[in-house]
Structures are given as C-alpha cells and as structure tokens.
Coordinates of C-alpha atoms in Angstrom, one line a residue:
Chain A
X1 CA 85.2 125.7 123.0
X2 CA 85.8 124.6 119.6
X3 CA 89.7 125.2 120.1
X4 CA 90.0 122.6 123.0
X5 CA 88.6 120.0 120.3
X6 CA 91.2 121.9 118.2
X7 CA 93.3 121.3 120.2
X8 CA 93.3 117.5 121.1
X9 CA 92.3 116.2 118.2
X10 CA 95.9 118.0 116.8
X11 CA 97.7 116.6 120.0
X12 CA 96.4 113.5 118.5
X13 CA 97.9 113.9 115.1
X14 CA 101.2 114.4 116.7
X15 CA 101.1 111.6 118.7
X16 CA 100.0 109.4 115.5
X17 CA 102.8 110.9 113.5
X18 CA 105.2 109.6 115.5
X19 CA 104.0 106.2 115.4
X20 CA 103.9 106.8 111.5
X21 CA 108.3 107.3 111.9
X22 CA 108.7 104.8 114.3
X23 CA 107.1 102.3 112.5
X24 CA 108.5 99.0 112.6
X25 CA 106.4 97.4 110.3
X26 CA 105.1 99.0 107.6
X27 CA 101.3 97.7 108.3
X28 CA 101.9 100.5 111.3
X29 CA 102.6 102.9 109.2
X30 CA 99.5 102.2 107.1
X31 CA 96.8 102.7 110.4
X32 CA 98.8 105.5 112.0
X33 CA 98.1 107.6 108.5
X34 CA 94.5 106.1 108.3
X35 CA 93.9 107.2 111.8
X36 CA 95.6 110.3 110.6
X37 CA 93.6 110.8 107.5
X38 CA 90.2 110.5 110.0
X39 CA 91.3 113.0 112.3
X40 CA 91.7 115.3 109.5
X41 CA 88.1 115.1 108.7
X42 CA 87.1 115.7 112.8
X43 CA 89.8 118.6 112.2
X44 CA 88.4 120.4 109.0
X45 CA 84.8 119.7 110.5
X46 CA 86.0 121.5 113.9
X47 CA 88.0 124.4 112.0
X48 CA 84.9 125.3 109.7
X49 CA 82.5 125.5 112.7
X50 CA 85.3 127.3 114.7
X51 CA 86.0 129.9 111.6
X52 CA 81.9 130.0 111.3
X53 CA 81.8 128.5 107.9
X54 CA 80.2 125.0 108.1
X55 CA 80.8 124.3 104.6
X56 CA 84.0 122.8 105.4
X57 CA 81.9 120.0 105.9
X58 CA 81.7 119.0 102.1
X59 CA 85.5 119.7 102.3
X60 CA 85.6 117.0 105.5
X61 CA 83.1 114.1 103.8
X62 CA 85.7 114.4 100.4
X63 CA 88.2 113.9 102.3
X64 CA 86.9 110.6 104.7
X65 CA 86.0 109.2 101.1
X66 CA 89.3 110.2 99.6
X67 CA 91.0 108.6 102.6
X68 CA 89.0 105.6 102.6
X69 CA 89.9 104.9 99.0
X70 CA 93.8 105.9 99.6
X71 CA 93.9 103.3 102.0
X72 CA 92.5 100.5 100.5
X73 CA 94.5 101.5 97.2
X74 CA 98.2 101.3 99.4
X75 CA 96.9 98.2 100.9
X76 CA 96.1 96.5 97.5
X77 CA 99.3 97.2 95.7
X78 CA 101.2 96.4 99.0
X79 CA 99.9 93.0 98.6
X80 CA 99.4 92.7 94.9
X81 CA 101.8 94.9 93.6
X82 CA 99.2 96.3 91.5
X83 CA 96.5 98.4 91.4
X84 CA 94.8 96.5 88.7
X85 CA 92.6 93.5 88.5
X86 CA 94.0 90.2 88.1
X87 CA 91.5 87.9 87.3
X88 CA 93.5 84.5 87.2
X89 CA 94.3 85.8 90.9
X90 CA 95.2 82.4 93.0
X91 CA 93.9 84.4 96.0
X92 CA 90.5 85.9 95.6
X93 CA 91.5 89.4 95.5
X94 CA 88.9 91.2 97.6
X95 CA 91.1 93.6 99.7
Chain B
X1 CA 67.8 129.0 128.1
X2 CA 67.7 125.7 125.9
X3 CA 70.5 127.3 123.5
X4 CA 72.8 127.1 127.2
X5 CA 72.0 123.5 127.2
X6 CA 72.8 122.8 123.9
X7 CA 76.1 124.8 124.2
X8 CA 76.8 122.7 127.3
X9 CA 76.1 119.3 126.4
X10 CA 77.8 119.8 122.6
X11 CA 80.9 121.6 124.8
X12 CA 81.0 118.1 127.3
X13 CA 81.0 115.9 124.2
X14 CA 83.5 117.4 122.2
X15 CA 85.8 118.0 124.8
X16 CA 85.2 114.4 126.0
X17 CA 85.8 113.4 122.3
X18 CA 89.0 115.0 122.2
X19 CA 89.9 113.4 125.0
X20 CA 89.0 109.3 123.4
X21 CA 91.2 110.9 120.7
X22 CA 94.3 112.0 122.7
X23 CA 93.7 108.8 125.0
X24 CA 93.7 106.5 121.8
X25 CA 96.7 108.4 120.3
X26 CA 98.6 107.7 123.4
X27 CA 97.6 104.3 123.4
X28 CA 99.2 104.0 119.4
X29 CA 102.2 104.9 120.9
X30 CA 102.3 102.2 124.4
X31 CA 100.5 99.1 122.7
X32 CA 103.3 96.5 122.2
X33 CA 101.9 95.1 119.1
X34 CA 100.2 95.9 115.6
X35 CA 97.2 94.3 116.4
X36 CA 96.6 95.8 119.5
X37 CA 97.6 99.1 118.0
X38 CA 94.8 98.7 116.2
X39 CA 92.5 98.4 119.0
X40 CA 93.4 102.2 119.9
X41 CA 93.0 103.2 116.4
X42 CA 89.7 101.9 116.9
X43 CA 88.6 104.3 119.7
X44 CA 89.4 107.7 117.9
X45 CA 88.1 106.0 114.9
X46 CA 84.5 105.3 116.6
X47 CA 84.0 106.8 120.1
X48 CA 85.8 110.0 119.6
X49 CA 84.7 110.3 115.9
X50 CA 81.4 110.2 117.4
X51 CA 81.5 112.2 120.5
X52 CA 82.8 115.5 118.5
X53 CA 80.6 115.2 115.3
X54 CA 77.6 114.5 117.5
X55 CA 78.7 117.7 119.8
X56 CA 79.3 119.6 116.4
X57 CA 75.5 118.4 115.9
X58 CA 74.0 119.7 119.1
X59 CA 75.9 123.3 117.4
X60 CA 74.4 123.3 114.0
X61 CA 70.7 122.5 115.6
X62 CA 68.2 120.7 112.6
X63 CA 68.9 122.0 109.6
X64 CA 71.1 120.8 106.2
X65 CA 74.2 121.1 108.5
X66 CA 73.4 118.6 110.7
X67 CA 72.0 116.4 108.2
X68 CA 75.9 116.2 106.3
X69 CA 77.6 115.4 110.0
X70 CA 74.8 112.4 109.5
X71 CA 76.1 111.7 106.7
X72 CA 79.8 111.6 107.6
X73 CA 78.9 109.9 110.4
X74 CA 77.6 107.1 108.6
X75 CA 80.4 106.8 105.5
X76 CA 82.9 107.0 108.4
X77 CA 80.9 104.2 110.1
X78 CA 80.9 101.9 107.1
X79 CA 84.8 102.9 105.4
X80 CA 86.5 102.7 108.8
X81 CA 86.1 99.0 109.8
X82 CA 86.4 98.1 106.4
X83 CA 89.7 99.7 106.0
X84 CA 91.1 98.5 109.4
X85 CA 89.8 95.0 108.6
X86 CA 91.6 95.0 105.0
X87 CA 94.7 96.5 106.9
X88 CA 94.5 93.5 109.5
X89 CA 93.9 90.9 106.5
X90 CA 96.9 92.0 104.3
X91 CA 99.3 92.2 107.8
X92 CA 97.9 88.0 108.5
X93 CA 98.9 87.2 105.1
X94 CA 102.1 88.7 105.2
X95 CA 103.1 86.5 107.9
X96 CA 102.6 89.1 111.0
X97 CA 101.3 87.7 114.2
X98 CA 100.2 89.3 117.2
X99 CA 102.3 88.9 120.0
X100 CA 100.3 86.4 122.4
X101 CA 100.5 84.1 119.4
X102 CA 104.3 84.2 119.0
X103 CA 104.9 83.7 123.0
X104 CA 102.4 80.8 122.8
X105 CA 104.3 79.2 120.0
X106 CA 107.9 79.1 121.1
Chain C
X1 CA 63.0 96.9 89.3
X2 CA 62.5 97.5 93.5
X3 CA 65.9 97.5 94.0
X4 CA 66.7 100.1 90.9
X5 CA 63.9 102.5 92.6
X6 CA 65.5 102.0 95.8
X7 CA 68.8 102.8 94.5
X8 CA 67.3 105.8 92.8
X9 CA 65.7 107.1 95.9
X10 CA 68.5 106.6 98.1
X11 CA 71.0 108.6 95.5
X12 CA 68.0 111.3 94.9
X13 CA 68.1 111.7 98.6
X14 CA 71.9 112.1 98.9
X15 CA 72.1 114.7 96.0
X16 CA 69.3 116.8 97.7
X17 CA 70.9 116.5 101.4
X18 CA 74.4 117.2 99.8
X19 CA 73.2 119.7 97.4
X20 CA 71.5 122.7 99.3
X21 CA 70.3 124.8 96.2
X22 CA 66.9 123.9 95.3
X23 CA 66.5 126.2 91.7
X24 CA 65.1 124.5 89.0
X25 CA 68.2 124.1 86.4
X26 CA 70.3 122.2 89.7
X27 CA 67.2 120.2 90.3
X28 CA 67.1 118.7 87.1
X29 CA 70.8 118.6 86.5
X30 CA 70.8 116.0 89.9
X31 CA 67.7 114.2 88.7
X32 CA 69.6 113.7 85.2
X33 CA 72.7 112.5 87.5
X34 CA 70.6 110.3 89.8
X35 CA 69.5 108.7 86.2
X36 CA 72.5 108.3 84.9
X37 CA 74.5 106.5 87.6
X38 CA 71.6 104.2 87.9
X39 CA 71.7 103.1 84.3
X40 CA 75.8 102.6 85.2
X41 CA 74.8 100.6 88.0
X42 CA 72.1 98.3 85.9
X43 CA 75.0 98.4 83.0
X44 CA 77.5 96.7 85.5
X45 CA 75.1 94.5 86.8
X46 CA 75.7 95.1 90.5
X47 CA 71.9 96.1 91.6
X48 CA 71.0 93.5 93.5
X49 CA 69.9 92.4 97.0
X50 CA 73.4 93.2 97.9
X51 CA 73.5 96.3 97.1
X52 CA 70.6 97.7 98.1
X53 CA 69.4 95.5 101.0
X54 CA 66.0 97.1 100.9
X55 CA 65.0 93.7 103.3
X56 CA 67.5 94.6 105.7
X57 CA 65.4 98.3 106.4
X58 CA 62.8 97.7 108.9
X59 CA 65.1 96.1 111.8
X60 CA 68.3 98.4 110.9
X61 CA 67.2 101.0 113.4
X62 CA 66.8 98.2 116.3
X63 CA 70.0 96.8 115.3
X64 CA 71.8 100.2 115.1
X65 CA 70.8 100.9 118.3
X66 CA 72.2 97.8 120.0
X67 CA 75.4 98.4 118.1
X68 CA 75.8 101.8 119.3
X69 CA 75.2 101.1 123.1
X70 CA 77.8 98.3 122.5
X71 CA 80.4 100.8 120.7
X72 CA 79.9 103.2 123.7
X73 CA 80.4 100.6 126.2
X74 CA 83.9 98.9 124.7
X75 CA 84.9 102.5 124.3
X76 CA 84.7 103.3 127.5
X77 CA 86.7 99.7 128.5
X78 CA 89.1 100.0 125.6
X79 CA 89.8 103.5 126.7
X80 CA 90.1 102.9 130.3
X81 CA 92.8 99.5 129.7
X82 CA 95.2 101.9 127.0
X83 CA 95.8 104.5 129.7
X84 CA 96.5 101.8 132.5
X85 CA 99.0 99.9 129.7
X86 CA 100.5 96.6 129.2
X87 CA 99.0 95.2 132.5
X88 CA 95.5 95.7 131.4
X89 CA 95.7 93.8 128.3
X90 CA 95.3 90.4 127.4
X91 CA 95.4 89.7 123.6
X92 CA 93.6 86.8 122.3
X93 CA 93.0 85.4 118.6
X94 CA 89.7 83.2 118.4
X95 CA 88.0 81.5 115.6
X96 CA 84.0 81.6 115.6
X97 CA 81.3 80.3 113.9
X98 CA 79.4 83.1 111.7
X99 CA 75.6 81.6 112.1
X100 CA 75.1 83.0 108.4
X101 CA 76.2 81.5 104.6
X102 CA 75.3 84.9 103.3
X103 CA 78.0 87.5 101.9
X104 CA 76.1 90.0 103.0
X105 CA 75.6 88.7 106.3
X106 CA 79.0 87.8 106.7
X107 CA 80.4 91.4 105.9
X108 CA 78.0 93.0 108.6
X109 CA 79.2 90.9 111.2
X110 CA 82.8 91.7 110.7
X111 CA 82.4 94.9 110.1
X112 CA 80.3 95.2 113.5
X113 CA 82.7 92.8 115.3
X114 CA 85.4 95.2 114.0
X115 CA 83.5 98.4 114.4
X116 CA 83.2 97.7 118.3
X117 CA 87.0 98.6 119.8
X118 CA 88.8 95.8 121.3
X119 CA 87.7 93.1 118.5
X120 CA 88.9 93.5 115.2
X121 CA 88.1 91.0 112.3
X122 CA 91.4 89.5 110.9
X123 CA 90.3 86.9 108.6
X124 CA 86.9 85.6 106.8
X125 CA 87.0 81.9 105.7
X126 CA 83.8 80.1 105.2
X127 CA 81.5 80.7 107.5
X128 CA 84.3 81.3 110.6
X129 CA 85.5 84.8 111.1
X130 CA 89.2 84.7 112.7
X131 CA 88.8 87.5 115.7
X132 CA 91.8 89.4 117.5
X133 CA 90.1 90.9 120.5
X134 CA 92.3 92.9 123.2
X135 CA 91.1 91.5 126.2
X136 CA 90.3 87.7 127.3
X137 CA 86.9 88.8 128.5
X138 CA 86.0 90.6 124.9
X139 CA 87.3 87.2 123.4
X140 CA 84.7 85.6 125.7
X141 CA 81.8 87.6 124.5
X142 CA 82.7 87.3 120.6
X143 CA 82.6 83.5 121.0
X144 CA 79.5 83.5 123.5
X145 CA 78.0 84.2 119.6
X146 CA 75.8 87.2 120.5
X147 CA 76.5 89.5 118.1
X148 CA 76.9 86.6 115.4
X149 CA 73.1 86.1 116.4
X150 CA 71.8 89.5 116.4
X151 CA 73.3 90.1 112.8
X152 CA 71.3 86.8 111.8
X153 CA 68.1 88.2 113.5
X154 CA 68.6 91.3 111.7
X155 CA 69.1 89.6 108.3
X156 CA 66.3 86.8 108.7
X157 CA 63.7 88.4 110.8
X158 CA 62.6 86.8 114.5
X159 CA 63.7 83.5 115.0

C-alpha cells in the first residue's frame, strides 16, 4: 500500500518539475521547488516505512527544516541581493 | 481485528493523500497565474501532507514513531505558510500582479 | 524567568521525543544542550512573550481544532475547483482589517489565513493584511472577519 503513496506523491514531483522548467517567472520556479522540497519529506517518510526502517523520519524532519531555511534564504537574496543583514535597510527586511 | 482497521483507514488516507497531491500538482500546471498557483501548492502542502503522515500514523501505532510524524507535522505546519507567504510578499514587491488585477486595470 | 523554564521544558521535551536512547551519558549530554541553547537564547535577548507564548497554551487546542476542520473543508473545495479548471475560479485580492495591534497576533492570523488553501496572505501593513483568495466566495469569508476574530479570542481570552 505504501507504493501507491509512492507512487503519487512521485507523479507529483514530475508534475511540479515541469512547472519548475516552464517557469515564466522566476517566483514559479521558487514554489514549484518548495512544493518539491515538501514532497520529498512525504517521500523519505513513505520510503522508510515502505523499506521497514522508520528512521528515515529524522532523515525527513532535516530535510522539511533544511527546505524551509533554503527557501527563505533564495527569497532574501532574490530581493536583497544579500544574505546578510542590512540594518540601514529602507524596507524593514523581515522576509 | 483492530490491526485490519488500522491497515484500512491508514491505507484510505494515504491513498487519498496521494491523490490531493497528484490533484494539486495537476493544478500547478493548469492555474493561469502565480498566485493562484499557489493556491494548489497549498493543497499538497496542507491536505495531502496531512492525509499521508496521519495514515503513516495509524502504521506506527503510539509509540516514539508516531510522536516524530507529530512533530513534522507541526514544523511543516508553521515553515509552510511562512515560506509561501514570504514567496507571495517578495513576488508583490517585485511588481507581479495576479491576473484579475491586471484585467481590472486596463 | 517563566518564559526561560518554558523554553527549557519545551527544548527538553524535543531532545527526549527526538532522541530515543534514554542511558545516562545521552541524558546528560541533552540536559547540558537544553542549558546551553537557553543561555544563547537569554544572551540574544529574544525570550520573551513572543517567543514562547506560554498565554497563548490553554485555548491553542480549541483553536487548533477549528483551524483543522477549516483546512479540511477548503481542501476539499480548493481540490474539487483545480480539477474542474479555469471556469471554477474566481481570483480576488482584498484588504481586511486584522482586529489585533499585536505582532504576534498578527503573524498567526496570516499564517492561518495562509495555511487554509484558497487564501494566501500577500502583504502585512499595519493592522490590514492584503489577502489573494481563489474564489469570490473565500474572499467573502476572509472579509466577513471570522478568522481575524477567532485569532483575537485565542490571544485575549473570551470576549
């Protein structure tokens, strides 16, 4: 049963991968890997019950934090150019 | 007898999980703009995040297992708005509009 | 001094759920970690009533609750509109009213608003949250205010 989770939740990769080439803009791009990055976790989750070794699941809650944090840190030097903080920042820089 | 159950209600909800998640996927592909793109992000993101972990729940029964799908349950409950909402912010600023807007405009 | 026990508490809790080895020597290598992020925490200055909203504890189960039956039910509508397309969608930006001057309060209503599929928080400007919601109906039901109410109810208690 676990492989029709398997599956789907890889048909829905593909599907998101192709919105990751076809873009247009690049804010697109962004989500489709975010939404990418979370099926990952439902993936590993899925694979390490499948394969009978439910420790993936320290492998899958890295990774959600890992893609949380690689998200935010595209989106911030996207708009700041920068990873650092700028403190005389006209916007406030709370991304 | 209960261990049947559990197989068959954790079986419904990750298959039904898989499905939000193809069903959103598609949708990524057929919305005509970013921001409702994001909108069928949204579903993988919360219903069938939720619907397979829970199912993968009803699997691992009470135990230290269950309690670390609670726990990715929850970060992915907090990170996942947050990132979409910084990802909606940043695409504003940079001047993109959702389409309703534009047609009203002209 | 509450709110460094509470953040002590909630991290000793973590490292024991996370952990799963309960011998003496990993024990007291996590207490000695639970200690030491605590004193980073206190030496940045970011233990607070924000950071550990200890007041928020008592009415987060109600509130979760609500939330979920609301994620389940947009679900299910968000779901059914994306298979049936263009047709079944009617985008809509609004502008509401938060109810609440606090930060705090502020950033659990748009992450709830965005949280639920077919709203989506897009902007946060003092004390009105700018709201792209897929349908004209969800639009409806963001600026009818009752999630902007619950989340006050949640941070202030009955009222």
């Amino acid at each position: 049963m676990f492989i029709a989770g398997l599956i789907g939740v890889a048909m829905t990769m593909l599907l998101v991968l192709v919105r990751v080439l076809a873009g247009p803009t690049v804010y697109d791009r962004i989500l489709a890997i975010n939404l990418f990055g979370t099926k990952t976790v439902l993936l590993i989750a899925l694979l390490g019950f499948f394969a009978g070794r439910p420790e993936f699941l320290d492998l899958a809650l890295t990774y959600a934090l890992i893609n949380f944090i690689g998200t935010i840190a595209v989106l911030k030097f996207m708009q700041y150019g920068d990873l650092g903080w700028d403190s005389d920042a006209r916007d406030d820089a709370d991304v | 007898m209960l261990g049947l159950i559990a197989d068959i209600v954790s079986w419904l909800l990750i298959v039904t999980g898989a499905l939000a998640c193809v069903i959103s996927g598609y949708g990524m592909l057929r919305m005509p703009d970013l921001y409702s793109r994001i909108h069928a992000a949204s579903v993988a993101d919360t219903g069938g995040m939720l619907l397979i972990l829970i199912g993968l729940m009803f699997q691992a029964g009470l135990g230290l297992t269950t309690a670390k799908l609670v726990l990715i349950v929850v970060f992915l409950l907090i990170t996942s708005p947050t990132a979409t909402h910084a990802l909606a912010r940043a695409a504003r600023q940079d001047g993109v509009r959702p389409a309703s807007e534009k047609r009203a405009r002209r | 001094m509450r709110y460094l026990l509470g953040l002590a508490t909630g991290l000793a809790v973590l490292w024991l759920l996370l952990s799963g080895h309960y011998a003496p020597l990993t024990m007291a290598l996590g207490a000695l970690s639970c200690v030491f992020v605590v004193w980073l925490c206190r030496r940045l200055g970011i233990v607070s009533h924000e950071s550990v909203p200890l007041h928020l504890l008592p009415r987060l189960p109600g509130y979760t609750l609500w939330l979920g039956l609301q994620i389940v039910r947009s679900n299910v509508d968000v779901a059914t509109r994306l298979l049936r397309g263009r047709a079944a969608i009617s985008p809509r930006t609004v502008i509401i009213d938060t109810r609440t001057h606090d930060p705090l309060g502020q950033a659990i209503l748009a992450n709830s608003i965005t949280l639920t599929p077919g709203t989506v928080t897009v902007g946060l400007e003092d004390n009105e949250a700018i709201v792209h919601a897929l349908t004209e109906d969800g639009a409806a039901d963001i600026e009818a205010g009752t999630m902007a109410r619950r989340v006050a109810r949640l941070e202030h208690g009955e009222s």
